[in-house]
Coordinates of C-alpha atoms in Angstrom, one line a residue:
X503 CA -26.1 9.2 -16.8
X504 CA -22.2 10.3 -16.7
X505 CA -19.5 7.6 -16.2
X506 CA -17.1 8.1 -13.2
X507 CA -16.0 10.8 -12.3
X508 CA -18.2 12.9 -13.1
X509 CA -16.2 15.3 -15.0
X510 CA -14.9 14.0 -18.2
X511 CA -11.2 13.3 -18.6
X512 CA -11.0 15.2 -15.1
X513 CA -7.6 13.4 -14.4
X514 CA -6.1 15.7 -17.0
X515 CA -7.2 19.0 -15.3
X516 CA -4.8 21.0 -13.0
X517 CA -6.6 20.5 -9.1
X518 CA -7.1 23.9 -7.1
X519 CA -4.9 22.4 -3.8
X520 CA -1.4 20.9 -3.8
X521 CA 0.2 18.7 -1.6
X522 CA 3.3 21.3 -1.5
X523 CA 0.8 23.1 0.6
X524 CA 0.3 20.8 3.1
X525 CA 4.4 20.0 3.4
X526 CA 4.7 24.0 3.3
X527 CA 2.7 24.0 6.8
X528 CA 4.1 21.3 8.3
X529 CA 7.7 23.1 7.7
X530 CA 6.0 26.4 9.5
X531 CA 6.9 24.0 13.1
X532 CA 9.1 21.8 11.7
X533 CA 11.4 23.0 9.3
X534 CA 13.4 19.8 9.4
X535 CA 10.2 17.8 8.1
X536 CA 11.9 16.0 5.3
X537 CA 11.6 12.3 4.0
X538 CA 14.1 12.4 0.8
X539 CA 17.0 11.3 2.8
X540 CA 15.0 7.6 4.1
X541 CA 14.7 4.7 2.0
X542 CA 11.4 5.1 1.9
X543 CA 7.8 4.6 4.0
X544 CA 6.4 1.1 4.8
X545 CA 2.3 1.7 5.4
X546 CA 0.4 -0.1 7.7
X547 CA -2.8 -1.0 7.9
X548 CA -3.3 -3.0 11.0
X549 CA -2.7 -1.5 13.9
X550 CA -1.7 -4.6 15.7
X551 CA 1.4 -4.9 13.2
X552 CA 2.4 -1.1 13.8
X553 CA 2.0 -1.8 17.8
X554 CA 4.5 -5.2 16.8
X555 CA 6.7 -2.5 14.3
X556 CA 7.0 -0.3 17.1
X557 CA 8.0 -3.4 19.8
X558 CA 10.7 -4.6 16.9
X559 CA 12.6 -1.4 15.9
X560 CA 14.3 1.3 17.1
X561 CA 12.4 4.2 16.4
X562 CA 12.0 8.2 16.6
X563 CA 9.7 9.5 18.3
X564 CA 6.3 10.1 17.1
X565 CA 6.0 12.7 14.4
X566 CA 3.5 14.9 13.8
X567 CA 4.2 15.5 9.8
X568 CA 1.2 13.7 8.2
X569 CA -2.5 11.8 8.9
X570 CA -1.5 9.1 10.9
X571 CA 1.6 8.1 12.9
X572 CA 4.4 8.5 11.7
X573 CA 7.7 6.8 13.0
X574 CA 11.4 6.8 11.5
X575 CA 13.4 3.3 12.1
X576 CA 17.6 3.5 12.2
X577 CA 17.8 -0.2 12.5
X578 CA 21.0 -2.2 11.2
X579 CA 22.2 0.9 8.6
X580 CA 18.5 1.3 7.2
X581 CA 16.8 4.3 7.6
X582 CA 12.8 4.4 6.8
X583 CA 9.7 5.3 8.4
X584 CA 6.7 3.5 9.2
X585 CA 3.1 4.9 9.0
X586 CA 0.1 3.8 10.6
X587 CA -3.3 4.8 12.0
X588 CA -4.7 6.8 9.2
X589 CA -7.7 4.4 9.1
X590 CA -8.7 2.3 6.2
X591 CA -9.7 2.1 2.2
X592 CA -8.9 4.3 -0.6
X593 CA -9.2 7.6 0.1
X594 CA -7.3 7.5 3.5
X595 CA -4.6 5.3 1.7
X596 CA -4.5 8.0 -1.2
X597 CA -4.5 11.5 1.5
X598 CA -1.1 9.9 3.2
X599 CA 0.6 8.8 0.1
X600 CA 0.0 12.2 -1.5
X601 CA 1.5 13.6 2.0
X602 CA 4.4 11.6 2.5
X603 CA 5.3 12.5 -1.3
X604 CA 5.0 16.3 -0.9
X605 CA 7.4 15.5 2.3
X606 CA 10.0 13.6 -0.3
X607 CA 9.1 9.9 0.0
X608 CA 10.3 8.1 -3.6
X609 CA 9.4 4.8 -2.4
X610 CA 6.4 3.4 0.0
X611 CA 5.4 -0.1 0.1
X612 CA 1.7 -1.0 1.9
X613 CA 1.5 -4.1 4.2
X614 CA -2.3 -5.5 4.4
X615 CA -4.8 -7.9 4.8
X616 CA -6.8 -9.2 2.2
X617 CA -9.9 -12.2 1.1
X618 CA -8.7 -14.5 -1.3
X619 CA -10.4 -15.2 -4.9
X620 CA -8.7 -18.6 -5.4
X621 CA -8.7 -22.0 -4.4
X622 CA -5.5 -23.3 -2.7
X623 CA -4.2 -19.7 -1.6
X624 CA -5.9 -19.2 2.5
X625 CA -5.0 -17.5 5.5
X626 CA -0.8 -17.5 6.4
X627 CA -0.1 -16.9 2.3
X628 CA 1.4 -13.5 0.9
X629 CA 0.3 -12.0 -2.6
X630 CA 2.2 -9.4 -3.4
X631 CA 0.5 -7.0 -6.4
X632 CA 1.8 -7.0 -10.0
X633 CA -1.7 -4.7 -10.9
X634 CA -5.1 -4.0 -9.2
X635 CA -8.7 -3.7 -10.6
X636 CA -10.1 -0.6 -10.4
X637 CA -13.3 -1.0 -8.7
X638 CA -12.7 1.7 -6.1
X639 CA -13.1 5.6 -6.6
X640 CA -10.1 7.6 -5.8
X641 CA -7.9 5.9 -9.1
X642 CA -10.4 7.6 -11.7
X643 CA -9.3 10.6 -10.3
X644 CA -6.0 10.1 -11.1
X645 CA -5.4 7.9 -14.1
X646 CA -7.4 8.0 -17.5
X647 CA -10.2 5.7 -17.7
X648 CA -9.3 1.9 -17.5
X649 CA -9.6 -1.2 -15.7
X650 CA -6.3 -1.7 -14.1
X651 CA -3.5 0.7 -12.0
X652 CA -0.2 -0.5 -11.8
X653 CA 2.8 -0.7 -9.4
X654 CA 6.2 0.1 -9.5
X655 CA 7.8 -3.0 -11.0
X656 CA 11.0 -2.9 -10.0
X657 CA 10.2 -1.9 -6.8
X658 CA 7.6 -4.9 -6.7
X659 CA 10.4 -6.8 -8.3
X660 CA 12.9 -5.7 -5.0
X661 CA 10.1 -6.9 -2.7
X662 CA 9.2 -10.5 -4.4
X663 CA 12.7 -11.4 -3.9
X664 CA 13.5 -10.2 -0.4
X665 CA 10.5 -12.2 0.2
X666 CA 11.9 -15.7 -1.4
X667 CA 14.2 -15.5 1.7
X668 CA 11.2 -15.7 4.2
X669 CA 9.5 -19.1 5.5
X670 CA 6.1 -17.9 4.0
X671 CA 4.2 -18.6 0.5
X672 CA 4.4 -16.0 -1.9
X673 CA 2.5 -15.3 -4.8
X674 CA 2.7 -12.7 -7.3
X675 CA -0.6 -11.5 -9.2
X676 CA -3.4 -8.8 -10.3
X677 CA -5.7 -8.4 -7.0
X678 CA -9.2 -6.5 -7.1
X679 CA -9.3 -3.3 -5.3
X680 CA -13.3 -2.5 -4.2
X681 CA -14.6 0.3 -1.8
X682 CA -17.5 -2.2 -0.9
X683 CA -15.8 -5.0 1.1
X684 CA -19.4 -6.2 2.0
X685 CA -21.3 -5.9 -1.5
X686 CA -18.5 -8.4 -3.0
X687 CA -20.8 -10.8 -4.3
X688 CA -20.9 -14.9 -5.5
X689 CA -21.0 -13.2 -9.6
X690 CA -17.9 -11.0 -8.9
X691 CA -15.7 -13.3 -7.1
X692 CA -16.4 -16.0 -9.5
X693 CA -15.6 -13.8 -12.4
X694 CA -12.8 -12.1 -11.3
X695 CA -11.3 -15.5 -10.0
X696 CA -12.0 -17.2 -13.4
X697 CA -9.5 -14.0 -14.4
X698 CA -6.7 -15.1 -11.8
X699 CA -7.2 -12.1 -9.6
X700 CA -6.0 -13.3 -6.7
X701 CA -7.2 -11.9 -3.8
X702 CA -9.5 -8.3 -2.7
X703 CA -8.3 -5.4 -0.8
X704 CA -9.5 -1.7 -0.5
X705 CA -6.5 0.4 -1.1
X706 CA -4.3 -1.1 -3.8
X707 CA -5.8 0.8 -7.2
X708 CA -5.6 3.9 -5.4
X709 CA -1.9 3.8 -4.1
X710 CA -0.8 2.7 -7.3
X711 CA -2.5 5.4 -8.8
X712 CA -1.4 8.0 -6.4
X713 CA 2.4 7.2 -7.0
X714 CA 1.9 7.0 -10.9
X715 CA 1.1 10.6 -10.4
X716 CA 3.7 11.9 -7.7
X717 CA 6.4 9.6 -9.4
X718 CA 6.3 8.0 -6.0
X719 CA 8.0 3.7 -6.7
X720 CA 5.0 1.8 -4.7
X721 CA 4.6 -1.7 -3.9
X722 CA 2.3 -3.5 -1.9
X723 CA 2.0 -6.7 -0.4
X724 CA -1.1 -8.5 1.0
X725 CA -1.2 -11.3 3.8
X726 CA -4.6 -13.6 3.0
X727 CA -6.3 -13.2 6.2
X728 CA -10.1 -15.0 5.0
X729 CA -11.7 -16.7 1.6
X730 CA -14.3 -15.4 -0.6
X731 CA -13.9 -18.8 -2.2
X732 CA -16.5 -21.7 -0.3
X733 CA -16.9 -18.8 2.3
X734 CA -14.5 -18.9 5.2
X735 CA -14.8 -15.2 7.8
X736 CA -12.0 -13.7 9.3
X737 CA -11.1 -15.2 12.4
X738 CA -7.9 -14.9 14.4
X739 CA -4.9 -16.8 12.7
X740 CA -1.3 -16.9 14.4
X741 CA -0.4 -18.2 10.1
X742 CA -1.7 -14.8 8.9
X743 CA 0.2 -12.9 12.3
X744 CA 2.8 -14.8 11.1
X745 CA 2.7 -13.4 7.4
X746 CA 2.0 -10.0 8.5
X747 CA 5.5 -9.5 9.9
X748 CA 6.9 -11.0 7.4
X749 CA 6.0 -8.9 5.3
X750 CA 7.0 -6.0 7.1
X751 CA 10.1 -7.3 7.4
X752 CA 10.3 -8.3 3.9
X753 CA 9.1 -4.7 3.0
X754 CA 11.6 -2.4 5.3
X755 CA 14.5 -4.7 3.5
X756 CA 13.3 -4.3 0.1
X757 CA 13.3 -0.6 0.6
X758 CA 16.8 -0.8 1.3
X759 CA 17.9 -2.7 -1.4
X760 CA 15.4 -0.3 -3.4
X761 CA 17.2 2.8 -2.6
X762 CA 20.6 1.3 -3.8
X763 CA 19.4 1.0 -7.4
X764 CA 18.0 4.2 -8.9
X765 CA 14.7 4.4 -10.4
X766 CA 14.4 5.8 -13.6
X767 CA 10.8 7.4 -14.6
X768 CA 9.7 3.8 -16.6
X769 CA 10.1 2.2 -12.5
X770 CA 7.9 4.6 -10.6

């Protein structure tokens, strides 16, 4: 049997489509379709926090120019965009990053949910990604074979200390990134816990592994919204609503500051 993917050291090998392709048509209607000038992109997962996004800033109308919505803020000198509504898990996470960089995004940061791995850390906390286990598809596609994909760490550095400022627990660590949210079993969590992961989400590996490749800076920070540890389901929780826009708070300012200090090829 062949390891994953299927082609050997297929992350090597020039791919048949480009992302220029798809910003190429876009430009065929709009010819003004351009992200370089923003900050950056703030991804969304939840569509309740892009409805509350929406409510908070002042924003552009609706455009058209990738998978998803796509909305650009002018809110107290920031400029960025915020995406939403592309639906959920790696792939989807990977299509729109690769979009938004053909477009000219340098910087995205991805705002989510996640189940925690550790005693102590529950539903109202933030964990925002230093790396993310690979045990999702899309980053094998990307990267060479390995266990972990990486973020940007200055922007990751930007967005743990615009968090400080917020009345919300933050903690930075590795988090497990799995395409099987209900196959994640008692041997897994207890392993991967013993390891100080932190918490699991579905699209992490594969955005990190996406801007490793476009030379995109990407962040991404995670609001603990149920427990894997002494089993504990998602349930409505103002403290996780609470962290939520926080975090997309945290994120649209961290941008900002982001886009003040130039990244150098080690950042991205």
């Amino acid at each position: 049997m062949n390891g994953f993917p299927l082609h050997p050291g297929k992350h090597a090998l020039p791919a048949v489509p480009d992302p220029a392709e798809h910003a190429a048509y876009v430009r065929t209607t709009d010819p003004e379709a351009d992200l370089s000038t923003l900050d950056g992109v703030v991804l969304l997962y939840q569509g309740r926090l892009l409805e509350h996004a929406l409510r908070t800033y002042r924003t552009c109308p609706r455009l058209g120019w990738v998978r998803g919505g796509l909305h650009v803020v002018e809110d107290q000198g920031r400029r960025f965009a915020l995406c939403g509504g592309f639906g959920l898990g790696a792939p989807a996470a990977g299509l729109v990053v690769e979009q938004l960089a053909a477009l000219g995004t340098r910087r995205i940061i991805t705002v989510g949910t996640a189940a925690s791995l550790q005693q102590g850390l529950g539903p109202g906390a933030l964990v925002v990604g230093t790396s993310a286990l690979r045990d999702e598809g899309l980053s094998h596609h990307y990267l060479p074979p390995g266990r972990t994909a990486l973020p940007s760490p200055a922007l990751t550095q930007h967005l743990t200390e615009v968090l400080a400022s917020y009345d919300v627990p933050v903690t930075r660590g590795p988090i497990w990134t799995t395409d099987a949210p209900y196959r994640e079993t008692t041997t897994e969590v207890s392993r991967y816990g013993a390891d100080g992961i932190l918490a699991a989400d579905m699209e992490a590996a594969a955005v990190f592994a996406v801007g490793h490749c476009r030379m995109v800076a990407v962040a991404t920070v995670l609001a603990l919204a149920d427990s894997l540890v002494d089993r504990r389901p998602r349930h409505h929780s103002p403290d996780t609503e609470h962290a939520l826009r926080a975090a997309l708070a945290g994120a649209a300012q961290a941008l900002h500051t982001s886009a003040s200090s130039p990244l150098t090829s080690s950042e991205h």
